[in-house]
XYZ file of C-alpha atoms in Angstrom:
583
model
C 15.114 32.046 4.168
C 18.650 31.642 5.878
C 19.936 30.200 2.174
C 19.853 33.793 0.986
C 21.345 35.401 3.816
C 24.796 36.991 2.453
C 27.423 34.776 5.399
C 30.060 37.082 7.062
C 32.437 38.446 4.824
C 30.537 37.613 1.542
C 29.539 40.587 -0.528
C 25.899 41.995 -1.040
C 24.097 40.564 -3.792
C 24.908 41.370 -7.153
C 22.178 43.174 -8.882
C 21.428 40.745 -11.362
C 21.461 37.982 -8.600
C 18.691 40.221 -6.471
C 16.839 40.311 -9.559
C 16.926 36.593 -9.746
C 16.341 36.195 -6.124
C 13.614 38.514 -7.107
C 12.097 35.992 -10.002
C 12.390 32.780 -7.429
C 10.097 34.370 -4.871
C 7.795 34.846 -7.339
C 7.568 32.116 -9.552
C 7.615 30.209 -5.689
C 4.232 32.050 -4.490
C 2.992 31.196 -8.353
C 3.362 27.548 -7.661
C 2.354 27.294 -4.251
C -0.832 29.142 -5.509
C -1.262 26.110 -7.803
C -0.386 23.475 -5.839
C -2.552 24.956 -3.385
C -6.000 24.521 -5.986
C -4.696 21.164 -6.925
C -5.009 19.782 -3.520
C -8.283 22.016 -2.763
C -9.885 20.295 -6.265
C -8.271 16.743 -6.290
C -8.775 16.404 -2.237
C -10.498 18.412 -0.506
C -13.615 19.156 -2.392
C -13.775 15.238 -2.808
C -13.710 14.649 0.934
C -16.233 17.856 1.672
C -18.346 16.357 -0.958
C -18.688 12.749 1.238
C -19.386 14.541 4.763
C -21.765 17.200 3.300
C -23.785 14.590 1.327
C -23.929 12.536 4.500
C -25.966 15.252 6.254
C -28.297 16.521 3.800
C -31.633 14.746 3.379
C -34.059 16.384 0.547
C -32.285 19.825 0.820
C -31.988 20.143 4.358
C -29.521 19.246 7.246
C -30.325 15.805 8.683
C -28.773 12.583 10.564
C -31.855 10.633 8.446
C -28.855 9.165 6.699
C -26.787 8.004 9.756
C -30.351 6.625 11.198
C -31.077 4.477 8.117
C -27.357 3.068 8.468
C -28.383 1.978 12.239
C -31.961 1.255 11.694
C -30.838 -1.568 9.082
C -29.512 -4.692 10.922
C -27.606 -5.451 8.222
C -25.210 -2.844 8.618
C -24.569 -3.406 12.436
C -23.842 -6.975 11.245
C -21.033 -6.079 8.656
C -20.049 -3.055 11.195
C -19.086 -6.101 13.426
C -17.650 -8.080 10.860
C -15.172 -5.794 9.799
C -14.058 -5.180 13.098
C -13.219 -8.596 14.749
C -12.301 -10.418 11.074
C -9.839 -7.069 11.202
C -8.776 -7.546 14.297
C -8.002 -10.914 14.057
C -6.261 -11.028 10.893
C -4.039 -7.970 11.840
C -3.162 -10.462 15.334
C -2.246 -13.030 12.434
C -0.425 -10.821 10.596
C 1.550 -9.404 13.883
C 2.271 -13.209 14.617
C 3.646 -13.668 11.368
C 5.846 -10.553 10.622
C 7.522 -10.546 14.009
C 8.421 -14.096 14.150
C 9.726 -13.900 10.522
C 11.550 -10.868 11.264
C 13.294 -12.232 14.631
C 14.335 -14.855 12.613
C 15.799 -13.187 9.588
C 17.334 -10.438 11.534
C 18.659 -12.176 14.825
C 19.426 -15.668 14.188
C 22.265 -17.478 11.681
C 19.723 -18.787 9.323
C 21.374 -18.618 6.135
C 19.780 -17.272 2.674
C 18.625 -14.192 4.647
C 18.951 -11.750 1.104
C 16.695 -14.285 -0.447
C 14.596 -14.944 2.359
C 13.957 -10.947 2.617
C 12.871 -11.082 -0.634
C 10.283 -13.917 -0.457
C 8.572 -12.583 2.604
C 8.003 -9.411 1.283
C 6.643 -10.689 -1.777
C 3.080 -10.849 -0.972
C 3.263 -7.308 -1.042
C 3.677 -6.844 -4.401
C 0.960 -9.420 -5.396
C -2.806 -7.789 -5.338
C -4.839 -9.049 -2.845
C -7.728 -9.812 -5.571
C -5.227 -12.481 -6.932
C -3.940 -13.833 -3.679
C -7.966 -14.375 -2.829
C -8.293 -16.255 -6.109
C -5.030 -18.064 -6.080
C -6.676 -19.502 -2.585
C -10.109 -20.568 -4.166
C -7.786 -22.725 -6.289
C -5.959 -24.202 -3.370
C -8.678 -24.140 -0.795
C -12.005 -23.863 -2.672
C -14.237 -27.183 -3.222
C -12.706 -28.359 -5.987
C -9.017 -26.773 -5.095
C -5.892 -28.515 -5.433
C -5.572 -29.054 -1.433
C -9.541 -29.825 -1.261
C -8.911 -32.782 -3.821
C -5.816 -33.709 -2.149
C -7.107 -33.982 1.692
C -10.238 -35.959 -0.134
C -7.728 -38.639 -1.703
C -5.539 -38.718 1.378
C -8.633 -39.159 3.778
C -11.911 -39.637 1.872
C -13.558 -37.134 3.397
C -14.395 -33.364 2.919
C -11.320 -31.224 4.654
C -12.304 -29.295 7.815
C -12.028 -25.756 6.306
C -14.210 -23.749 4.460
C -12.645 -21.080 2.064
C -15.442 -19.343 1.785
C -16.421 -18.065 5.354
C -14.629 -15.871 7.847
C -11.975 -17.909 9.006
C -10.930 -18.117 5.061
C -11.372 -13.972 4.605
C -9.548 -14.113 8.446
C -6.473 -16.346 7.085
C -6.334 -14.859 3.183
C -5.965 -11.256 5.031
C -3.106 -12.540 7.144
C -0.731 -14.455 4.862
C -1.450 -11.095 2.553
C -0.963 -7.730 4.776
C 2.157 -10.223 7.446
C 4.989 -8.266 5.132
C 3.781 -4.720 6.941
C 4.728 -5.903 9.851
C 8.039 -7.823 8.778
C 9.073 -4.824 7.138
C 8.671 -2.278 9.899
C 9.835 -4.973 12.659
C 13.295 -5.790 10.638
C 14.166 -2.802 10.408
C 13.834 -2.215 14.441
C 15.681 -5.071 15.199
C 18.481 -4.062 12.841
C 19.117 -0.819 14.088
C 18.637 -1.484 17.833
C 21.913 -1.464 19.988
C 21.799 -5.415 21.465
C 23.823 -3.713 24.839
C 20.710 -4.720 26.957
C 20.253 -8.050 25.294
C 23.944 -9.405 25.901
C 23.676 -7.947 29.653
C 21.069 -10.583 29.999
C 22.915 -12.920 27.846
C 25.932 -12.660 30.276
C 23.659 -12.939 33.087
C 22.905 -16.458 31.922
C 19.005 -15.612 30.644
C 17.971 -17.733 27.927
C 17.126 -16.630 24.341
C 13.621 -17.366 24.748
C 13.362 -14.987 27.991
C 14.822 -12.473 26.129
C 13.231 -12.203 23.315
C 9.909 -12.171 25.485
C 11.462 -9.656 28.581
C 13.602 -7.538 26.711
C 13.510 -7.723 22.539
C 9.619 -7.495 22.064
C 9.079 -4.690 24.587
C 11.970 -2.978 22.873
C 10.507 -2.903 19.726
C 7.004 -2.848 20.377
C 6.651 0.887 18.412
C 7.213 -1.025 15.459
C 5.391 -3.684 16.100
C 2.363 -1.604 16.882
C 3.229 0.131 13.948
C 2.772 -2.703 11.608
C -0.461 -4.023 12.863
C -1.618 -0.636 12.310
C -0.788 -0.247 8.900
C -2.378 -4.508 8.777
C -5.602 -3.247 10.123
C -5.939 -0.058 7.948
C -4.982 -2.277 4.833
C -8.058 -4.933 6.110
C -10.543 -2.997 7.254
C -9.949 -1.032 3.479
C -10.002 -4.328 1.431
C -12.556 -5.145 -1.149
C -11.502 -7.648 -2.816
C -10.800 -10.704 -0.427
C -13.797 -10.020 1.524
C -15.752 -9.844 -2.265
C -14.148 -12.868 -3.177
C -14.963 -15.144 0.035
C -17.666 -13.640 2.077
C -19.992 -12.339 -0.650
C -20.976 -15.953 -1.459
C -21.973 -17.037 1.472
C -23.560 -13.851 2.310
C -20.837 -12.613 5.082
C -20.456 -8.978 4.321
C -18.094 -6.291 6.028
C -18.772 -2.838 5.483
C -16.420 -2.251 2.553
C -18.664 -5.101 0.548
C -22.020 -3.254 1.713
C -20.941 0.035 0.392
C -20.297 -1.369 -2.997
C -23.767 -3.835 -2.442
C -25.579 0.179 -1.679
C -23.665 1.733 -4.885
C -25.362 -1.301 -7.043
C -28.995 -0.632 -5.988
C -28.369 2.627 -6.206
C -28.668 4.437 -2.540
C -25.996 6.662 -2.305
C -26.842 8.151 0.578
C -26.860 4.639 2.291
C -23.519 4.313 0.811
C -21.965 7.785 2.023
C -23.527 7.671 5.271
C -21.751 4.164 5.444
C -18.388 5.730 4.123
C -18.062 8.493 7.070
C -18.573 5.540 9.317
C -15.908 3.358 7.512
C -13.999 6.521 7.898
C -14.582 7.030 11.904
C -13.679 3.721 12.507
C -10.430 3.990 10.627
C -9.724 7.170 13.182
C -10.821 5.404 16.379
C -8.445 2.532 15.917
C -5.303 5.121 14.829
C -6.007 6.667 17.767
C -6.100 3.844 19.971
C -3.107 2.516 18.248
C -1.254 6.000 18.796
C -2.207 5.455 22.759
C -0.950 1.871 23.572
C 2.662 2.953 21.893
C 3.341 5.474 24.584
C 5.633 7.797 24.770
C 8.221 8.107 22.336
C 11.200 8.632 24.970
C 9.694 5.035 26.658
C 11.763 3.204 23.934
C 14.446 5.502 22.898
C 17.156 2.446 22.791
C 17.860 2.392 18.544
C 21.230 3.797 18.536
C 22.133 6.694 15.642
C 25.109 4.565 15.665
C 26.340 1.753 13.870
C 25.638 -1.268 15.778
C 25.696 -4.833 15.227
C 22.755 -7.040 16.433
C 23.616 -10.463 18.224
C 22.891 -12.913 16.168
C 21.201 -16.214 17.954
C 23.208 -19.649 16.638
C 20.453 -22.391 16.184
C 22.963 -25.172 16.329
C 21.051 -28.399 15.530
C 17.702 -26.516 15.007
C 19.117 -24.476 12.208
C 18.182 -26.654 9.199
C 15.156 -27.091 10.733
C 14.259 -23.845 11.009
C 15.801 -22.744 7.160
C 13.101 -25.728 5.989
C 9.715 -24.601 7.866
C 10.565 -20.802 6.609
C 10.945 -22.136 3.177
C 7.790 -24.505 3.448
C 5.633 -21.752 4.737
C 6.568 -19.421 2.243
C 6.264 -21.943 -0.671
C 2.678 -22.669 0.845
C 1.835 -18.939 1.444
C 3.672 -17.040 -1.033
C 4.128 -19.422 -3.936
C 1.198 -21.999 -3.995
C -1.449 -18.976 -4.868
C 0.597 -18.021 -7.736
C 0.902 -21.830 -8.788
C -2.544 -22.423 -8.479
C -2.834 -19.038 -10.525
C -0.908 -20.292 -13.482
C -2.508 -23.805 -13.169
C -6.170 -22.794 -13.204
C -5.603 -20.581 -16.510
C -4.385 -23.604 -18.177
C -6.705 -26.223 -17.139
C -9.800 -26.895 -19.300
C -12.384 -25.981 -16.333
C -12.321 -25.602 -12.614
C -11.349 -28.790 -10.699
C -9.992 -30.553 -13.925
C -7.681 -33.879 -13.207
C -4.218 -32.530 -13.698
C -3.047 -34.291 -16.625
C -1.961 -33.155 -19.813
C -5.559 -33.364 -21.520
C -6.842 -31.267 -19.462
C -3.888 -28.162 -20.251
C -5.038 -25.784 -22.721
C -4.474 -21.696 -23.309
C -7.805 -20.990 -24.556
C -8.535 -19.111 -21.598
C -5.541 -17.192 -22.384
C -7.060 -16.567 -26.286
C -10.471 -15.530 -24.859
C -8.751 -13.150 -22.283
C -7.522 -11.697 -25.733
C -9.980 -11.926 -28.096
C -12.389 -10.028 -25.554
C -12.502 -6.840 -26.275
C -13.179 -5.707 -22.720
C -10.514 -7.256 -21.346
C -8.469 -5.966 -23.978
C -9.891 -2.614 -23.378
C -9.348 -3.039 -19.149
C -5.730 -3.843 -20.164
C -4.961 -0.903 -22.311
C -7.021 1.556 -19.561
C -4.988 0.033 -17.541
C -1.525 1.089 -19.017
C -3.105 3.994 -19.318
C -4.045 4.925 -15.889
C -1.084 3.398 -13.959
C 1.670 5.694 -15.646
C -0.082 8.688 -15.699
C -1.247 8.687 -12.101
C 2.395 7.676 -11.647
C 3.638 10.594 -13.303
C 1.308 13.196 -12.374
C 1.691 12.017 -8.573
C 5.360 12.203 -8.275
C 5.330 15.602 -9.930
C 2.735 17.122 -8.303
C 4.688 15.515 -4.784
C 8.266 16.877 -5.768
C 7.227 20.291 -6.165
C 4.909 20.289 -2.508
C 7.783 18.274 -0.568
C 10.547 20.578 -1.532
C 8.547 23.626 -1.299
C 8.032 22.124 2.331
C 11.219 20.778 3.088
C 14.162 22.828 0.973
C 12.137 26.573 0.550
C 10.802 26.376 3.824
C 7.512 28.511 2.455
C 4.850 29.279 4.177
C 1.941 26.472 4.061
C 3.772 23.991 2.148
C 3.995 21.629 5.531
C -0.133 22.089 5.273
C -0.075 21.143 2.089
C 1.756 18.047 2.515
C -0.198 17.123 5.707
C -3.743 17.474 3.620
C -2.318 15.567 0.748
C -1.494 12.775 2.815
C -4.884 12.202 4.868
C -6.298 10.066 2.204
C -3.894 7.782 2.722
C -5.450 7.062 6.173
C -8.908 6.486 4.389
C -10.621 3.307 2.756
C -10.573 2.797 -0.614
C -14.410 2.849 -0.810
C -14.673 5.752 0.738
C -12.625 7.642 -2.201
C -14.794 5.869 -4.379
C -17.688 7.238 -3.022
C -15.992 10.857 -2.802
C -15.386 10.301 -6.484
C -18.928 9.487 -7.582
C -19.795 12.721 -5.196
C -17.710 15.099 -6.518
C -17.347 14.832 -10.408
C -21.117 12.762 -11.546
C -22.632 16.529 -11.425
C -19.886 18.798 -9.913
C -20.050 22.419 -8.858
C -17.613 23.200 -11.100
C -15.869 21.717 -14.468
C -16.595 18.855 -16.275
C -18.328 15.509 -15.399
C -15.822 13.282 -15.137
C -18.556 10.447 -14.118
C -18.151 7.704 -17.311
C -14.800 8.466 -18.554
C -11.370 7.355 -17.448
C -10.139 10.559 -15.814
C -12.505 10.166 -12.624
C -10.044 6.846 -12.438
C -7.143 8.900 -12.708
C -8.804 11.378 -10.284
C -9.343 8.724 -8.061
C -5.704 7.001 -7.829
C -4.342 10.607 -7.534
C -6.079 11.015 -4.620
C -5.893 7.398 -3.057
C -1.590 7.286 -4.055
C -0.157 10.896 -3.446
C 1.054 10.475 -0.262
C 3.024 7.484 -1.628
C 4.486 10.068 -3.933
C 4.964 12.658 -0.777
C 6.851 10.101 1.404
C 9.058 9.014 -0.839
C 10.113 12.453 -2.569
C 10.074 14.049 1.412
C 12.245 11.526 2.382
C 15.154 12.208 -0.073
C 14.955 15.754 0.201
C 15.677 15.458 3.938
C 18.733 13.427 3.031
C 20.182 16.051 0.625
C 21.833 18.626 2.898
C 21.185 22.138 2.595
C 24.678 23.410 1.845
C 24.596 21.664 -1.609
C 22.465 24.544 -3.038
C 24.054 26.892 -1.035
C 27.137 26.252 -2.434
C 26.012 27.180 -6.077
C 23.660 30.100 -5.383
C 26.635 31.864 -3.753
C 29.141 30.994 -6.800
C 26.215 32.854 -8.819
C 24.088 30.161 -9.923
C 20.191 30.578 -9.875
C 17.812 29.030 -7.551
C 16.128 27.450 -10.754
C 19.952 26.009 -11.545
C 21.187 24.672 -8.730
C 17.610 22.760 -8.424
C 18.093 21.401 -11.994
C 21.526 20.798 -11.506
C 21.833 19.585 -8.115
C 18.438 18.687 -6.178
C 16.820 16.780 -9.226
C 19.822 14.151 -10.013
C 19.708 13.823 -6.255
C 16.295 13.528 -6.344
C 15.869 11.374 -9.293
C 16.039 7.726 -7.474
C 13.384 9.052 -4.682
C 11.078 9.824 -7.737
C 11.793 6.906 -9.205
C 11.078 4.470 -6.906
C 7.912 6.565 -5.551
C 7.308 5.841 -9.576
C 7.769 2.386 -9.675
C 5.383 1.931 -6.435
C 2.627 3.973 -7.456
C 2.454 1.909 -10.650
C 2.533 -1.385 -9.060
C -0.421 -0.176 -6.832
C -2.178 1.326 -9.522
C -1.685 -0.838 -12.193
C -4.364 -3.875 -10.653
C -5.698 -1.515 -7.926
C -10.271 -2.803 -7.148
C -11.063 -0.826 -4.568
C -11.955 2.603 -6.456
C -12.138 0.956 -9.350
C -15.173 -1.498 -8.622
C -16.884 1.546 -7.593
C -16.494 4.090 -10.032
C -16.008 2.203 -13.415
C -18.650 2.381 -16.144
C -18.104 0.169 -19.650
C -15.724 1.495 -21.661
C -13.562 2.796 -18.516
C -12.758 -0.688 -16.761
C -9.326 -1.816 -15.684
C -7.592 -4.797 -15.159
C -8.799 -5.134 -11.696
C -12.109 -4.853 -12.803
C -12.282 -7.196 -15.352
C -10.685 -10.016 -13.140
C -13.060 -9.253 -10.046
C -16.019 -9.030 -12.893
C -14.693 -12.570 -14.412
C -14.451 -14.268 -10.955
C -17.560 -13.226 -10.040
C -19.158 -14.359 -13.055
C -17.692 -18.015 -13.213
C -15.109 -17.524 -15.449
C -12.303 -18.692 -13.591
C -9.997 -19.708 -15.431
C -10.207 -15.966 -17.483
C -10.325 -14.370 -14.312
C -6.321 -16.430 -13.622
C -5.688 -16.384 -16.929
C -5.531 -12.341 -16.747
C -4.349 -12.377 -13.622
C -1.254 -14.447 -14.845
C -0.900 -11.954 -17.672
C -0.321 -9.234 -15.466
C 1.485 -10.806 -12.789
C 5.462 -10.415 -14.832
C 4.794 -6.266 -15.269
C 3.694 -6.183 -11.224
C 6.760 -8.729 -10.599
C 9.319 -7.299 -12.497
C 8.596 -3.349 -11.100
C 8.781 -4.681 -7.884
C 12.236 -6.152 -8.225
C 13.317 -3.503 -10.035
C 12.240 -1.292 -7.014
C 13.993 -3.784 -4.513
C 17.647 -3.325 -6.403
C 16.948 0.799 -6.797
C 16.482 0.247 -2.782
C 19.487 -1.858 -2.215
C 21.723 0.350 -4.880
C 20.675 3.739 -2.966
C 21.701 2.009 0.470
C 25.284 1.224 -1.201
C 25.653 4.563 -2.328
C 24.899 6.470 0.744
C 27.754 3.748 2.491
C 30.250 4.659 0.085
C 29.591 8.211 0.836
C 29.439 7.633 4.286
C 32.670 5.812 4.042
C 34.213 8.985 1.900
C 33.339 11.304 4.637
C 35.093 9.216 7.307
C 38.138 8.697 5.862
């Protein structure tokens, strides 16, 4: 613990400040303790619950669950669905983000803050809604269907409901991963190699395909990864268009087991889910290479070259707009327009416009119920989460104790795992547990279930600012006498604060309209928003289903911009400090 070693010429500690010294190691082996059976019960015993289920047949140990998974063609079928519709959707997505990115980040398109904004927005909107937002566009009686019919007079060429729609919903939904992780590659990579070959008279085009792509190609790789993950996990598009016409990937045929019931089809299905996951990280981890093989992003400031368009710059500005008007904004327009027409595939006219799907959404009392579980759910998993993270990340990062970086390393592997699959580890560990209460039927197997599913959100982002605050800070006031319990309260926690906060704000928004668990695990009285919408949809009630969906759009919306300006206040803070230290 070198920020209790007394520095040369400093005095021994004062009594009373070794008896305080002597209170901090105690009280920090007190909550490492507890931290320590929080993880064990909230993820661990879920996740031993899922791979010992998987091998016990009537008592005893026994693959007869793994055989009945391969024995059953239709499970190789949606094995093989969910890889190649992944796979495909994530090379859509990778398409997508980088182009975007390049773009944004090294051309003179104007409107780049805005632009940023809109191409990350599909991010913030659930997947469940983007899926149903393109049944309205796409479907056989959706605004584009009718259009193409009026335009031509004869049935479009696409088919919402098959593959290539669950292939094209995925990739216009999980592209932002990839923008994200690819702008911010290209903004801090030093251009040095890039004007070389500008000087040398190589054209952009050359460049960008010899010299910019291989450059950031960790990023890249890193984006598709976190694409596939997020499509090989998804419920809800895949529920949405490929249950219907009886296309089902493995995330649909776990919840299609759970409904029967056959939960040892369904866990046995789970670990699979699971080893797929693993075998693509792992293949991802081994076409990046070795880390030193693109070690050009400077720790320095640099400034990228920036590519003038010339004539093609309008152009350019107009196809990113109408692409992100069709793929961002038209879903959410054909959201808001199918809650307020009479029925499904109504002429748009004013007749037709009517908010009684709004008054049934509200006059239901399970939807009224989903709503207020709902509120319920997403701040306290939001608050417990971020708590629960501050106190592992800065026992890892700012004590240093011992087992804290375990801690934090087992707290984040669900994030690595299908949704389903903590759905399953939910049902597993709390219907009939071991130990405690049955938590099977009431809301806090939810709340069980988004604490395990969001708490490395809540690591990441709490880590992340504690690495930024420097060590000296407490330092400073232990040696002027202050407590280790002080200078955290009066020092590391306002420096903290925004970290939490926007961990908050993120954990919410995910929580808030998260389907995944939810579809699996809910029982009546403990639905949620994302239940009742998927439930709706599925039952023919579209315009509820958008009409709640519309409802909860503004709360999603508003948190997200809210965490967008916390972002872009944090980065002016640390340049005006930055720029205080220089000068």
């Amino acid at each position: 613990m070198s920020a209790f070693r007394p520095r040369r010429g400093q005095q021994l500690l004062r009594p009373h400040a070794a008896l305080l010294l002597g209170e901090w190691f105690t009280a920090q082996r007190l909550l490492m303790l507890l931290l320590t059976l929080f993880v064990a019960v909230a993820i661990v015993y879920p996740l031993y619950q899922v791979l010992w289920r998987s091998l016990i047949v009537d008592g005893s140990w026994s693959l007869g669950n793994y055989v009945a998974v391969f024995l059953r063609p239709a499970n190789y079928v949606a094995l093989w669905n969910t890889l190649w519709v992944s796979v495909i959707a994530t090379g859509l997505s990778v398409v997508i983000g980088t182009l975007a990115a390049f773009v944004v980040q090294r051309t003179d398109v104007p409107h780049k803050g805005l632009l940023s904004v809109l191409l990350v927005l599909p991010f913030a909107i659930p997947p469940l809604f983007s899926a149903i937002g393109w049944v309205q566009l796409a479907g056989p009686v959706g605004l584009f269907t009718q259009w193409w019919r009026e335009l031509f007079g004869a049935a479009p060429p696409w088919n919402i409901y098959s593959p290539g729609g669950i292939i094209f919903v995925l990739a216009v939904t999980n592209y932002p991963f990839v923008f994200i992780t690819v702008s911010g590659a290209l903004a801090r990579m030093d251009s040095s190699l890039e004007e070389a070959a500008r000087t040398s008279g190589v054209g952009p085009a050359r460049i960008m395909r010899d010299i910019t792509l291989p450059l950031v190609r960790p990023a890249i790789l890193g984006g598709a990864l976190l694409a596939f993950v997020s499509s090989i996990d998804n419920f809800g598009i895949p529920a949405v268009l490929g249950m219907r016409a009886q296309f089902y990937v493995l995330t649909t045929r776990i919840y299609e087991a759970l409904t029967i019931p056959n939960m040892p089809l369904a866990t046995a299905m789970s670990v699979l889910l699971v080893l797929v996951a693993i075998v693509c990280l792992v293949a991802f981890r081994r076409l990046e290479g070795s880390r030193g093989q693109y070690a050009v992003i400077a720790g320095k400031s640099v400034t990228p070259n920036v590519i003038r368009l010339g004539r093609a710059r309008p152009w350019v500005l107009l196809g990113l707009y109408l692409s992100l008007v069709v793929i961002v904004l038209m879903p959410v327009f054909a959201l808001v327009l199918t809650s307020l027409l009479r029925f499904w595939g109504a002429d748009l006219s004013l007749d037709n416009v009517t908010l009684r799907h709004y008054t049934a959404v509200l006059n239901q009392s399970g939807a009224r119920r989903g709503i207020v579980n709902s509120l319920i759910l997403a701040p306290a998993a939001a608050t417990l989460i971020v708590l629960v993270a501050s106190m592992i990340a800065y026992l890892n990062v700012k004590a240093r104790q011992r087992g804290a970086g375990l801690l934090d390393g087992i707290a984040t592997v669900p994030f690595a795992l299908p949704g389903s699959v903590i759905g399953v580890a939910m049902i597993l560990a709390w219907s009939n547990p071991a130990f405690g209460p049955t938590l099977y039927g009431t809301l806090w197997i939810l709340l069980a279930g988004y604490v395990m599913r969001y708490m490395a959100f809540g690591l990441q982002s709490t880590r992340n600012t504690l690495q930024q605050i420097h060590d000296s800070l407490e330092e400073a006031a232990w040696t002027s006498g202050a407590g280790r319990f002080r200078a955290i309260r009066d020092i590391t926690l306002p420096l903290l604060r925004p970290g939490m906060l926007a961990g908050w704000v993120l954990i919410f928004i995910s929580a808030f309209n998260e389907l995944t668990v939810s579809v699996l695990i809910w029982t009546t009285g403990a639905e949620t928003i994302g239940v009742w919408i998927f439930l709706m949809q599925d039952s023919g009630f579209t315009g509820r289903a958008a009409a709640l969906a519309v409802l909860t759009l503004p709360v999603i919306l508003l948190l997200y911009l809210l965490t967008q300006w916390l972002t872009k206040l944090e980065a002016r803070r640390r340049e005006r400090a930055a720029g205080t230290s220089r000068s």
